[in-house]
Amino acid sequence: MANPLHDALFAPLAGRTSPLMHLPGGMQITGDAFLTMTARAAHALTAAGLEPGDRVVVQAAKTPEMLAVYGGAVAAGIVFLPLNTAYTAEEVDYFVSDCGAKLVLCDAANLDALRPIAERNGAQIETLAGKAGPGSFDTLAARQPATFAPVDRGPGDLAALLYTSGTTGRSKGAMLTQTNLLSNAEVLTETWRFMADDVLLHALPVFHTHGLFVATNVTLLAGGSLIFLPGFDLDAVIEALPRATAMMGVPTFYTRLLDDPRLTRDLVGHIRLFVSGSAPLLAETHTAWEARTGHKILERYGMTETNMITSNPYDGDRRPGTVGFPLPGIELRITDPDTGAELHRGETGMIEVRGPNVFKGYWQMPEKTAAELRENGFFITGDLGVIDADGYVSIVGRQKDLIITGGYNVYPKEVELLLDEVPGVKESAVIGVPHPDFGEAVLGVLVPEAGAELDLPSIAEGLQTHIARFKQPKDLVVIDELPRNTMGKVQKAELRRRFEGRFNA
């Protein structure tokens, strides 16, 4: 037995003297040097007492050191669990407790807030490199050997655990195996024609499927290199574009670039591929990008539980408003949400998918796994879609009212529970409405108790310590009552129609 993910992504870096990472300020990290970083991280993880199958939680800034922990975890057989850096300590507490993490790695600035959480859950806590310099984990890693013999792992062994919110507010840990990650990297590398001479502009976060398991894994597998930016900074991206051959981004990246007059055909003339995902790309953004740059953005569709599912074609018509065709080796069908019966082309229904990319199940949630992962291997995505006569897939809605804002998932129930606790609030409804920058924006609709006057700025401020910033409503509105059907269910579709122009420019 070998370690398939390590063997495919990291082992080929041995002896590579060309740059793997181009960093801000002109610094570079060669492939061989990065492999050494992953080896030392693997030794440091095992020195901290972690064994294959144990979980390491990482909530830290996007740095080469943070990414090296991912490589080290793969080599050591440790399950990698990255967390959004915007999560509050209260939110991190749930993840650490639920997954039974043995080690928490964080930025030094968050150490005081997270130390009690780690101690309460029986986990060690160390810091990673940041603005203040090397962290305690980096110091430990620096003392370790420069090579590491990868532990044996099978195709079905867990490589990562990524949490995705549930409609009840309780997050679910999607168990991703070696095969899930490697098979998807292989098919995307071939489908999108990535080669060793590709330079990917990487401004995505690496706590998310898009930035970690798509952008990074594909580049590693192809033997290419990364312009590794800590985040999306407009000036930095425009400066880097002439040195890149490809860019992956969320719709926000493209709308912000379109707002800048420096975006010209000459600036991006040599780039062969722009990819968009994690949130719906408005058709007008697609059209405006092509008119300005001459490039058609390639939109694709994926989920935390499945990695990438579909893609518009590399060669051929990239149709605005669609997410293209199922990727090779992946089956996609549209079913009746109530009966599960497969529907014909042109009929709207539930998107279900099956393939080597589909996750193993939800961590310690067998009932939830059984409800969403059929015995025949098809995963019920919760997204409503349609396949047209030419085979293109379009996402037309989300059965579970998921809001995707700036590429991040927000489930309304979690926010509604907090709003409903505010004195003077009788009830609330949280919806997603179109936003020119974020794709969708979170909007909180409040109904006051009789005679109550709601202080909206104070309510918004009160949410800041409870939920991550991307979950906080971009605006709050007050109405007399929520629209309901005869069964008393809130009609969120009507609310979305009523407020769909709220954030129009």
Coordinates of C-alpha atoms in Angstrom, one line a residue:
M1 CA 0.0 0.0 0.0
A2 CA 1.1 3.5 -0.7
N3 CA -0.2 7.0 0.0
P4 CA -1.9 7.9 -3.3
L5 CA -2.6 11.6 -2.6
H6 CA 0.9 12.3 -1.4
D7 CA 2.5 10.2 -4.2
A8 CA 0.6 12.2 -6.8
L9 CA 0.7 15.8 -5.4
F10 CA 3.8 16.1 -3.2
A11 CA 6.3 13.4 -4.0
P12 CA 7.0 14.8 -7.5
L13 CA 8.3 18.0 -5.9
A14 CA 11.5 16.2 -4.9
G15 CA 14.5 17.7 -6.6
R16 CA 12.4 20.4 -8.3
T17 CA 14.5 23.6 -8.4
S18 CA 12.0 25.7 -10.2
P19 CA 9.5 27.9 -8.3
L20 CA 6.3 26.3 -7.0
M21 CA 5.2 29.6 -5.3
H22 CA 5.7 33.2 -6.3
L23 CA 5.1 35.3 -3.2
P24 CA 4.4 39.0 -2.8
G25 CA 7.6 41.0 -2.7
G26 CA 9.3 38.8 -5.3
M27 CA 10.1 35.9 -3.0
Q28 CA 9.9 32.4 -4.4
I29 CA 9.7 28.9 -2.9
T30 CA 11.0 26.0 -5.1
G31 CA 9.2 22.7 -5.3
D32 CA 11.9 20.9 -3.4
A33 CA 11.9 23.5 -0.6
F34 CA 8.1 23.3 -0.2
L35 CA 8.4 19.5 0.0
T36 CA 10.9 19.9 2.8
M37 CA 8.4 22.2 4.6
T38 CA 5.7 19.5 4.3
A39 CA 8.1 16.9 5.6
R40 CA 8.9 19.0 8.7
A41 CA 5.3 19.7 9.2
A42 CA 4.5 16.0 9.1
H43 CA 7.2 15.3 11.7
A44 CA 5.9 18.1 13.9
L45 CA 2.4 16.7 13.8
T46 CA 3.6 13.3 14.8
A47 CA 5.9 14.8 17.4
A48 CA 2.7 16.4 18.9
G49 CA 1.3 13.0 19.3
L50 CA -1.0 12.8 16.3
E51 CA -1.5 9.4 14.6
P52 CA -3.1 8.4 11.3
G53 CA -6.8 9.2 11.4
D54 CA -6.5 11.9 14.1
R55 CA -7.8 15.4 13.3
V56 CA -5.9 18.7 13.1
V57 CA -8.0 21.9 13.1
V58 CA -6.3 24.8 11.3
Q59 CA -7.7 28.4 11.5
A60 CA -4.9 30.5 10.3
A61 CA -3.9 33.1 7.7
K62 CA -3.2 31.9 4.1
T63 CA 0.6 31.4 4.1
P64 CA 3.0 28.8 2.7
E65 CA 3.4 27.5 6.2
M66 CA -0.3 26.9 6.5
L67 CA -0.4 25.1 3.2
A68 CA 2.6 23.0 4.2
V69 CA 0.5 21.7 7.2
Y70 CA -1.9 20.3 4.6
G71 CA 0.9 18.5 2.8
G72 CA 2.3 17.3 6.1
A73 CA -1.1 16.0 7.2
V74 CA -1.5 14.1 3.9
A75 CA 1.9 12.5 4.4
A76 CA 1.3 11.5 8.0
G77 CA -2.2 10.2 7.4
I78 CA -3.8 12.9 9.6
V79 CA -7.2 14.3 8.7
F80 CA -6.9 18.0 7.7
L81 CA -9.7 20.3 8.9
P82 CA -9.3 23.9 7.7
L83 CA -11.6 26.6 9.1
N84 CA -12.7 29.9 7.8
T85 CA -10.6 32.6 9.5
A86 CA -13.8 34.7 10.0
Y87 CA -15.3 32.2 12.4
T88 CA -15.7 33.4 15.9
A89 CA -14.3 31.5 18.9
E90 CA -17.9 30.4 19.7
E91 CA -18.1 28.8 16.2
V92 CA -14.7 27.2 16.4
D93 CA -15.6 25.6 19.7
Y94 CA -18.3 23.5 18.0
F95 CA -15.9 22.3 15.3
V96 CA -13.1 21.3 17.7
S97 CA -15.6 19.5 20.0
D98 CA -17.5 17.7 17.2
C99 CA -14.5 16.4 15.3
G100 CA -12.5 15.4 18.5
A101 CA -9.4 17.3 17.3
K102 CA -6.1 16.5 19.0
L103 CA -4.4 19.7 17.8
V104 CA -5.6 23.2 17.0
L105 CA -3.3 25.5 14.9
C106 CA -4.2 29.2 14.9
D107 CA -2.8 32.7 14.3
A108 CA -1.0 34.2 17.3
A109 CA -3.6 36.9 17.5
N110 CA -6.3 34.4 18.3
L111 CA -4.4 32.3 20.7
D112 CA -5.9 33.8 23.9
A113 CA -9.4 33.3 22.6
L114 CA -8.9 29.8 21.4
R115 CA -6.7 28.4 24.1
P116 CA -9.6 27.8 26.6
I117 CA -11.6 26.1 23.8
A118 CA -8.7 23.7 23.0
E119 CA -8.1 22.9 26.7
R120 CA -11.8 22.3 27.3
N121 CA -11.9 19.8 24.5
G122 CA -8.6 18.1 25.4
A123 CA -6.7 19.4 22.4
Q124 CA -3.2 20.9 22.1
I125 CA -2.9 24.4 20.6
E126 CA 0.0 25.9 18.7
T127 CA 0.4 28.9 16.5
L128 CA 1.4 29.3 12.9
A129 CA 3.5 31.9 11.1
G130 CA 1.9 35.3 10.7
K131 CA 2.6 39.0 10.7
A132 CA 4.4 38.6 14.0
G133 CA 6.8 36.0 12.5
P134 CA 7.1 32.2 13.1
G135 CA 4.6 30.6 15.4
S136 CA 5.3 27.9 18.0
F137 CA 4.4 25.1 15.5
D138 CA 6.8 26.6 13.0
T139 CA 9.6 26.5 15.7
L140 CA 8.8 22.9 16.4
A141 CA 8.8 22.1 12.7
A142 CA 12.1 23.8 12.1
R143 CA 13.9 21.3 14.4
Q144 CA 12.5 18.3 12.4
P145 CA 14.2 16.2 9.7
A146 CA 13.9 17.4 6.1
T147 CA 12.5 14.2 4.8
F148 CA 9.5 12.1 5.9
A149 CA 8.4 8.6 4.8
P150 CA 4.7 8.9 4.0
V151 CA 2.5 6.5 6.0
D152 CA 0.4 4.0 4.0
R153 CA -3.1 5.1 3.2
G154 CA -5.8 3.4 1.2
P155 CA -8.1 5.0 -1.3
G156 CA -11.0 5.1 1.2
D157 CA -9.0 6.6 4.1
L158 CA -10.0 10.1 5.2
A159 CA -7.8 12.9 4.0
A160 CA -9.9 15.9 5.0
L161 CA -12.9 16.9 7.0
L162 CA -14.8 20.0 5.8
Y163 CA -17.8 21.4 7.6
T164 CA -20.9 22.6 5.8
S165 CA -23.8 24.2 7.5
G166 CA -27.1 22.5 8.0
T167 CA -30.6 24.0 7.8
T168 CA -31.0 23.4 11.5
G169 CA -27.9 25.4 12.3
R170 CA -25.8 22.4 13.2
S171 CA -22.8 22.1 10.9
K172 CA -22.0 18.8 9.2
G173 CA -18.5 17.4 8.7
A174 CA -18.1 16.1 5.1
M175 CA -15.7 13.2 5.1
L176 CA -13.4 13.4 2.1
T177 CA -11.2 10.5 1.2
Q178 CA -8.0 10.1 -0.7
T179 CA -9.9 9.0 -3.8
N180 CA -12.4 11.8 -3.5
L181 CA -9.7 14.4 -3.7
L182 CA -7.3 12.7 -6.1
S183 CA -9.9 11.6 -8.6
N184 CA -11.3 15.2 -8.9
A185 CA -7.8 16.7 -9.2
E186 CA -7.0 14.3 -12.0
V187 CA -10.2 14.9 -14.0
L188 CA -10.0 18.7 -13.6
T189 CA -6.3 18.8 -14.7
E190 CA -7.2 16.9 -17.9
T191 CA -10.5 18.8 -18.5
W192 CA -9.0 22.2 -18.1
R193 CA -5.7 21.3 -19.8
F194 CA -3.3 22.2 -17.0
M195 CA 0.3 21.6 -17.7
A196 CA 3.7 22.1 -16.0
D197 CA 4.2 25.5 -17.7
D198 CA 1.0 26.9 -16.2
V199 CA 1.1 29.7 -13.6
L200 CA -2.1 30.0 -11.6
L201 CA -3.0 33.3 -10.0
H202 CA -4.2 32.1 -6.6
A203 CA -6.0 34.7 -4.6
L204 CA -8.6 32.3 -3.1
P205 CA -8.7 31.3 0.5
V206 CA -7.3 27.8 1.3
F207 CA -9.9 26.8 3.9
H208 CA -12.4 26.2 1.1
T209 CA -12.8 23.5 -1.5
H210 CA -12.2 25.9 -4.3
G211 CA -8.9 27.3 -3.2
L212 CA -7.5 24.1 -1.6
F213 CA -8.8 21.1 -3.4
V214 CA -9.3 22.7 -6.9
A215 CA -6.7 25.4 -7.4
T216 CA -3.9 24.0 -5.3
N217 CA -4.4 20.3 -6.0
V218 CA -4.7 20.8 -9.7
T219 CA -1.6 22.9 -9.9
L220 CA 0.4 20.4 -7.8
L221 CA -0.8 17.5 -10.0
A222 CA 0.1 19.3 -13.2
G223 CA 3.5 20.3 -11.9
G224 CA 2.7 24.0 -12.4
S225 CA 3.3 27.0 -10.1
L226 CA 1.2 29.4 -8.1
I227 CA 1.2 33.2 -7.7
F228 CA 0.3 32.8 -4.1
L229 CA -1.5 35.9 -2.8
P230 CA -2.7 36.1 0.8
G231 CA -6.1 37.2 -0.5
F232 CA -7.9 39.2 -3.2
D233 CA -6.3 42.6 -3.4
L234 CA -7.2 44.5 -6.6
D235 CA -3.9 46.1 -7.1
A236 CA -2.0 43.0 -6.4
V237 CA -4.1 40.9 -8.7
I238 CA -3.8 43.4 -11.6
E239 CA 0.0 43.5 -11.0
A240 CA 0.2 39.7 -11.1
L241 CA -2.1 39.0 -14.1
P242 CA 0.7 39.6 -16.7
R243 CA 2.7 36.8 -15.1
A244 CA -0.2 34.3 -15.0
T245 CA -1.6 31.8 -17.5
A246 CA -4.8 31.1 -15.6
M247 CA -6.9 32.4 -12.7
M248 CA -9.6 30.8 -10.6
G249 CA -12.0 33.1 -8.7
V250 CA -15.4 33.7 -7.3
P251 CA -17.8 36.1 -9.1
T252 CA -16.7 38.9 -6.8
F253 CA -13.2 38.8 -8.3
Y254 CA -14.6 39.4 -11.8
T255 CA -17.0 42.2 -10.8
R256 CA -14.3 44.1 -9.0
L257 CA -11.8 43.7 -11.9
L258 CA -14.5 44.9 -14.3
D259 CA -14.9 48.1 -12.2
D260 CA -11.2 49.0 -12.7
P261 CA -10.2 50.7 -16.0
R262 CA -6.8 48.9 -15.8
L263 CA -8.5 45.7 -16.9
T264 CA -7.8 45.6 -20.7
R265 CA -7.3 43.0 -23.4
D266 CA -3.6 43.6 -23.4
L267 CA -3.4 43.0 -19.6
V268 CA -4.9 39.5 -19.9
G269 CA -4.2 38.7 -23.6
H270 CA -1.8 35.8 -22.8
I271 CA -4.0 34.2 -20.2
R272 CA -5.6 31.0 -21.5
L273 CA -8.2 30.3 -18.8
F274 CA -10.5 32.1 -16.3
V275 CA -12.6 29.9 -14.1
S276 CA -15.4 31.0 -11.8
G277 CA -17.3 29.1 -9.1
S278 CA -18.5 29.0 -5.5
A279 CA -21.4 31.3 -6.3
P280 CA -23.6 32.0 -9.3
L281 CA -22.0 34.1 -12.0
L282 CA -24.5 36.6 -13.3
A283 CA -25.0 36.4 -17.1
E284 CA -24.2 40.1 -17.4
T285 CA -20.9 39.6 -15.7
H286 CA -20.0 36.9 -18.2
T287 CA -21.0 39.1 -21.1
A288 CA -19.2 42.2 -19.8
W289 CA -16.0 40.2 -19.2
E290 CA -16.0 38.8 -22.7
A291 CA -16.6 42.3 -24.2
R292 CA -13.8 43.9 -22.2
T293 CA -11.2 41.1 -22.3
G294 CA -12.1 38.8 -25.2
H295 CA -12.2 35.9 -22.8
K296 CA -15.2 33.7 -21.9
I297 CA -15.2 32.8 -18.2
L298 CA -15.5 29.1 -17.6
E299 CA -18.2 28.5 -15.0
R300 CA -18.3 25.2 -13.1
Y301 CA -20.4 23.7 -10.2
G302 CA -19.3 21.9 -7.1
M303 CA -20.0 21.4 -3.5
T304 CA -18.1 20.7 -0.3
E305 CA -19.4 17.1 -0.3
T306 CA -18.5 16.4 -3.9
N307 CA -15.7 18.7 -5.0
M308 CA -16.4 19.6 -8.6
I309 CA -19.3 18.1 -10.5
T310 CA -19.8 19.9 -13.8
S311 CA -17.9 22.3 -16.0
N312 CA -18.5 24.3 -19.1
P313 CA -16.3 23.0 -21.9
Y314 CA -12.7 24.1 -22.4
D315 CA -13.3 23.9 -26.1
G316 CA -16.8 24.8 -27.2
D317 CA -19.6 27.0 -26.1
R318 CA -19.3 28.3 -22.5
R319 CA -22.9 29.3 -22.0
P320 CA -23.8 32.1 -19.5
G321 CA -26.2 31.0 -16.8
T322 CA -25.2 27.3 -17.1
V323 CA -22.6 25.2 -15.3
G324 CA -21.9 23.0 -18.3
F325 CA -21.7 19.2 -18.4
P326 CA -21.0 16.5 -15.8
L327 CA -17.3 16.0 -15.6
P328 CA -15.9 12.7 -17.0
G329 CA -16.6 9.8 -14.6
I330 CA -19.4 11.7 -12.8
E331 CA -23.1 10.9 -13.3
L332 CA -25.7 13.6 -12.8
R333 CA -29.4 13.1 -12.9
I334 CA -32.5 15.3 -12.2
T335 CA -35.1 13.7 -9.9
D336 CA -38.5 14.5 -8.5
P337 CA -37.7 15.9 -5.0
D338 CA -40.6 14.1 -3.5
T339 CA -40.4 10.6 -5.1
G340 CA -36.8 10.4 -6.3
A341 CA -38.0 9.3 -9.8
E342 CA -35.7 10.5 -12.6
L343 CA -37.0 13.3 -14.7
H344 CA -36.6 14.0 -18.4
R345 CA -34.4 16.6 -20.0
G346 CA -36.0 20.0 -19.7
E347 CA -37.8 19.2 -16.4
T348 CA -36.7 20.9 -13.2
G349 CA -35.9 18.9 -10.2
M350 CA -33.4 17.8 -7.6
I351 CA -29.8 17.4 -8.7
E352 CA -28.3 14.1 -7.7
V353 CA -24.7 13.0 -8.4
R354 CA -22.6 9.8 -8.3
G355 CA -18.9 9.2 -8.8
P356 CA -15.5 8.8 -7.2
N357 CA -15.7 12.5 -6.1
V358 CA -18.7 12.0 -3.8
F359 CA -17.8 12.1 -0.1
K360 CA -17.9 9.2 2.3
G361 CA -20.6 10.6 4.5
Y362 CA -21.1 13.1 7.4
W363 CA -18.9 12.8 10.4
Q364 CA -20.8 11.0 13.2
M365 CA -24.1 11.6 11.5
P366 CA -25.3 8.2 10.1
E367 CA -28.9 9.3 9.9
K368 CA -28.1 12.5 8.0
T369 CA -25.8 10.5 5.7
A370 CA -28.5 7.9 5.0
A371 CA -31.0 10.7 4.2
E372 CA -28.7 12.4 1.7
L373 CA -26.6 9.6 0.3
R374 CA -28.6 6.9 -1.4
E375 CA -27.6 3.3 -1.2
N376 CA -26.9 3.3 -4.9
G377 CA -24.3 6.0 -4.4
F378 CA -26.2 9.0 -5.6
F379 CA -25.9 12.1 -3.4
I380 CA -28.9 14.3 -3.1
T381 CA -27.4 17.8 -3.5
G382 CA -30.3 19.9 -2.3
D383 CA -29.9 22.1 -5.4
L384 CA -32.7 22.3 -8.0
G385 CA -31.6 22.2 -11.6
V386 CA -32.5 21.4 -15.2
I387 CA -30.6 19.8 -18.1
D388 CA -31.4 21.4 -21.5
A389 CA -31.7 19.7 -24.9
D390 CA -27.9 20.1 -25.5
G391 CA -27.0 18.6 -22.1
Y392 CA -26.0 21.8 -20.3
V393 CA -26.9 21.9 -16.6
S394 CA -28.4 25.0 -15.0
I395 CA -28.9 25.6 -11.3
V396 CA -32.3 27.2 -10.9
G397 CA -32.7 27.3 -7.1
R398 CA -31.8 25.8 -3.8
Q399 CA -34.3 23.7 -2.0
K400 CA -32.8 24.4 1.4
D401 CA -32.6 28.2 1.0
L402 CA -28.9 28.2 1.1
I403 CA -27.4 31.7 0.6
I404 CA -24.1 31.9 -1.3
T405 CA -22.5 35.3 -0.7
G406 CA -19.0 36.0 -2.0
G407 CA -18.4 32.2 -2.4
Y408 CA -19.3 31.4 1.2
N409 CA -22.3 29.4 2.4
V410 CA -24.9 30.9 4.8
Y411 CA -27.9 29.0 6.1
P412 CA -30.7 31.4 7.1
K413 CA -31.8 29.4 10.2
E414 CA -28.5 30.1 12.1
V415 CA -28.9 33.9 11.6
E416 CA -32.7 33.8 12.3
L417 CA -32.2 32.2 15.6
L418 CA -29.9 35.0 16.7
L419 CA -32.3 37.7 15.4
D420 CA -35.3 36.1 17.1
E421 CA -33.5 36.5 20.4
V422 CA -33.3 40.3 20.1
P423 CA -35.6 42.1 22.5
G424 CA -38.5 43.6 20.5
V425 CA -38.2 41.2 17.6
K426 CA -41.3 39.1 17.1
E427 CA -39.9 37.0 14.3
S428 CA -37.4 37.2 11.4
A429 CA -36.7 35.8 8.0
V430 CA -33.2 35.8 6.4
I431 CA -33.0 35.6 2.7
G432 CA -30.5 36.0 -0.1
V433 CA -31.0 38.7 -2.7
P434 CA -29.0 39.6 -5.8
H435 CA -25.9 41.7 -5.1
P436 CA -23.7 43.2 -7.9
D437 CA -20.5 42.3 -6.0
F438 CA -21.2 39.3 -3.9
G439 CA -23.6 37.4 -6.1
E440 CA -26.0 37.3 -3.3
A441 CA -26.3 39.3 -0.1
V442 CA -27.7 38.3 3.3
L443 CA -30.8 40.3 4.1
G444 CA -32.5 40.2 7.5
V445 CA -36.3 40.8 7.5
L446 CA -37.6 41.7 10.9
V447 CA -41.2 41.8 12.4
P448 CA -41.3 43.9 15.6
E449 CA -43.4 43.1 18.6
A450 CA -46.4 45.3 19.1
G451 CA -45.3 48.8 20.1
A452 CA -41.6 48.0 19.8
E453 CA -39.2 50.3 17.9
L454 CA -36.2 48.4 16.6
D455 CA -32.7 50.0 16.7
L456 CA -31.3 48.3 13.5
P457 CA -27.6 49.5 13.8
S458 CA -27.5 48.1 17.4
I459 CA -29.0 44.8 16.3
A460 CA -26.4 44.5 13.5
E461 CA -23.6 45.4 15.9
G462 CA -24.9 42.7 18.3
L463 CA -24.4 40.0 15.8
Q464 CA -20.7 40.7 15.3
T465 CA -19.5 38.6 18.2
H466 CA -21.7 35.6 17.5
I467 CA -21.3 34.8 13.8
A468 CA -18.7 35.4 11.1
R469 CA -18.8 38.6 9.1
F470 CA -19.9 36.9 5.9
K471 CA -23.0 35.6 7.7
Q472 CA -24.0 38.9 9.1
P473 CA -26.8 40.6 7.1
K474 CA -25.7 43.3 4.7
D475 CA -28.9 45.1 5.6
L476 CA -31.9 44.8 7.9
V477 CA -35.4 45.8 7.1
V478 CA -38.6 46.0 9.1
I479 CA -42.0 44.9 7.9
D480 CA -45.4 44.4 9.6
E481 CA -45.7 40.7 9.0
L482 CA -44.1 37.8 7.1
P483 CA -46.0 36.4 4.1
R484 CA -47.2 32.9 4.8
N485 CA -49.1 30.2 2.9
T486 CA -52.2 28.5 4.2
M487 CA -50.1 26.0 6.2
G488 CA -48.4 28.9 8.0
K489 CA -45.0 28.5 6.2
V490 CA -43.1 31.7 5.5
Q491 CA -43.0 32.4 1.8
K492 CA -39.4 33.3 1.3
A493 CA -39.8 33.4 -2.5
E494 CA -42.2 36.3 -2.1
L495 CA -39.7 38.1 0.2
R496 CA -37.0 37.6 -2.3
R497 CA -39.2 39.1 -5.1
R498 CA -40.1 42.0 -2.9
F499 CA -36.5 42.9 -2.0
E500 CA -34.7 41.7 -5.1
G501 CA -33.6 45.2 -6.1
R502 CA -32.4 46.2 -2.6
F503 CA -28.8 46.3 -3.6
N504 CA -29.0 47.5 -7.1
A505 CA -26.4 50.1 -8.0

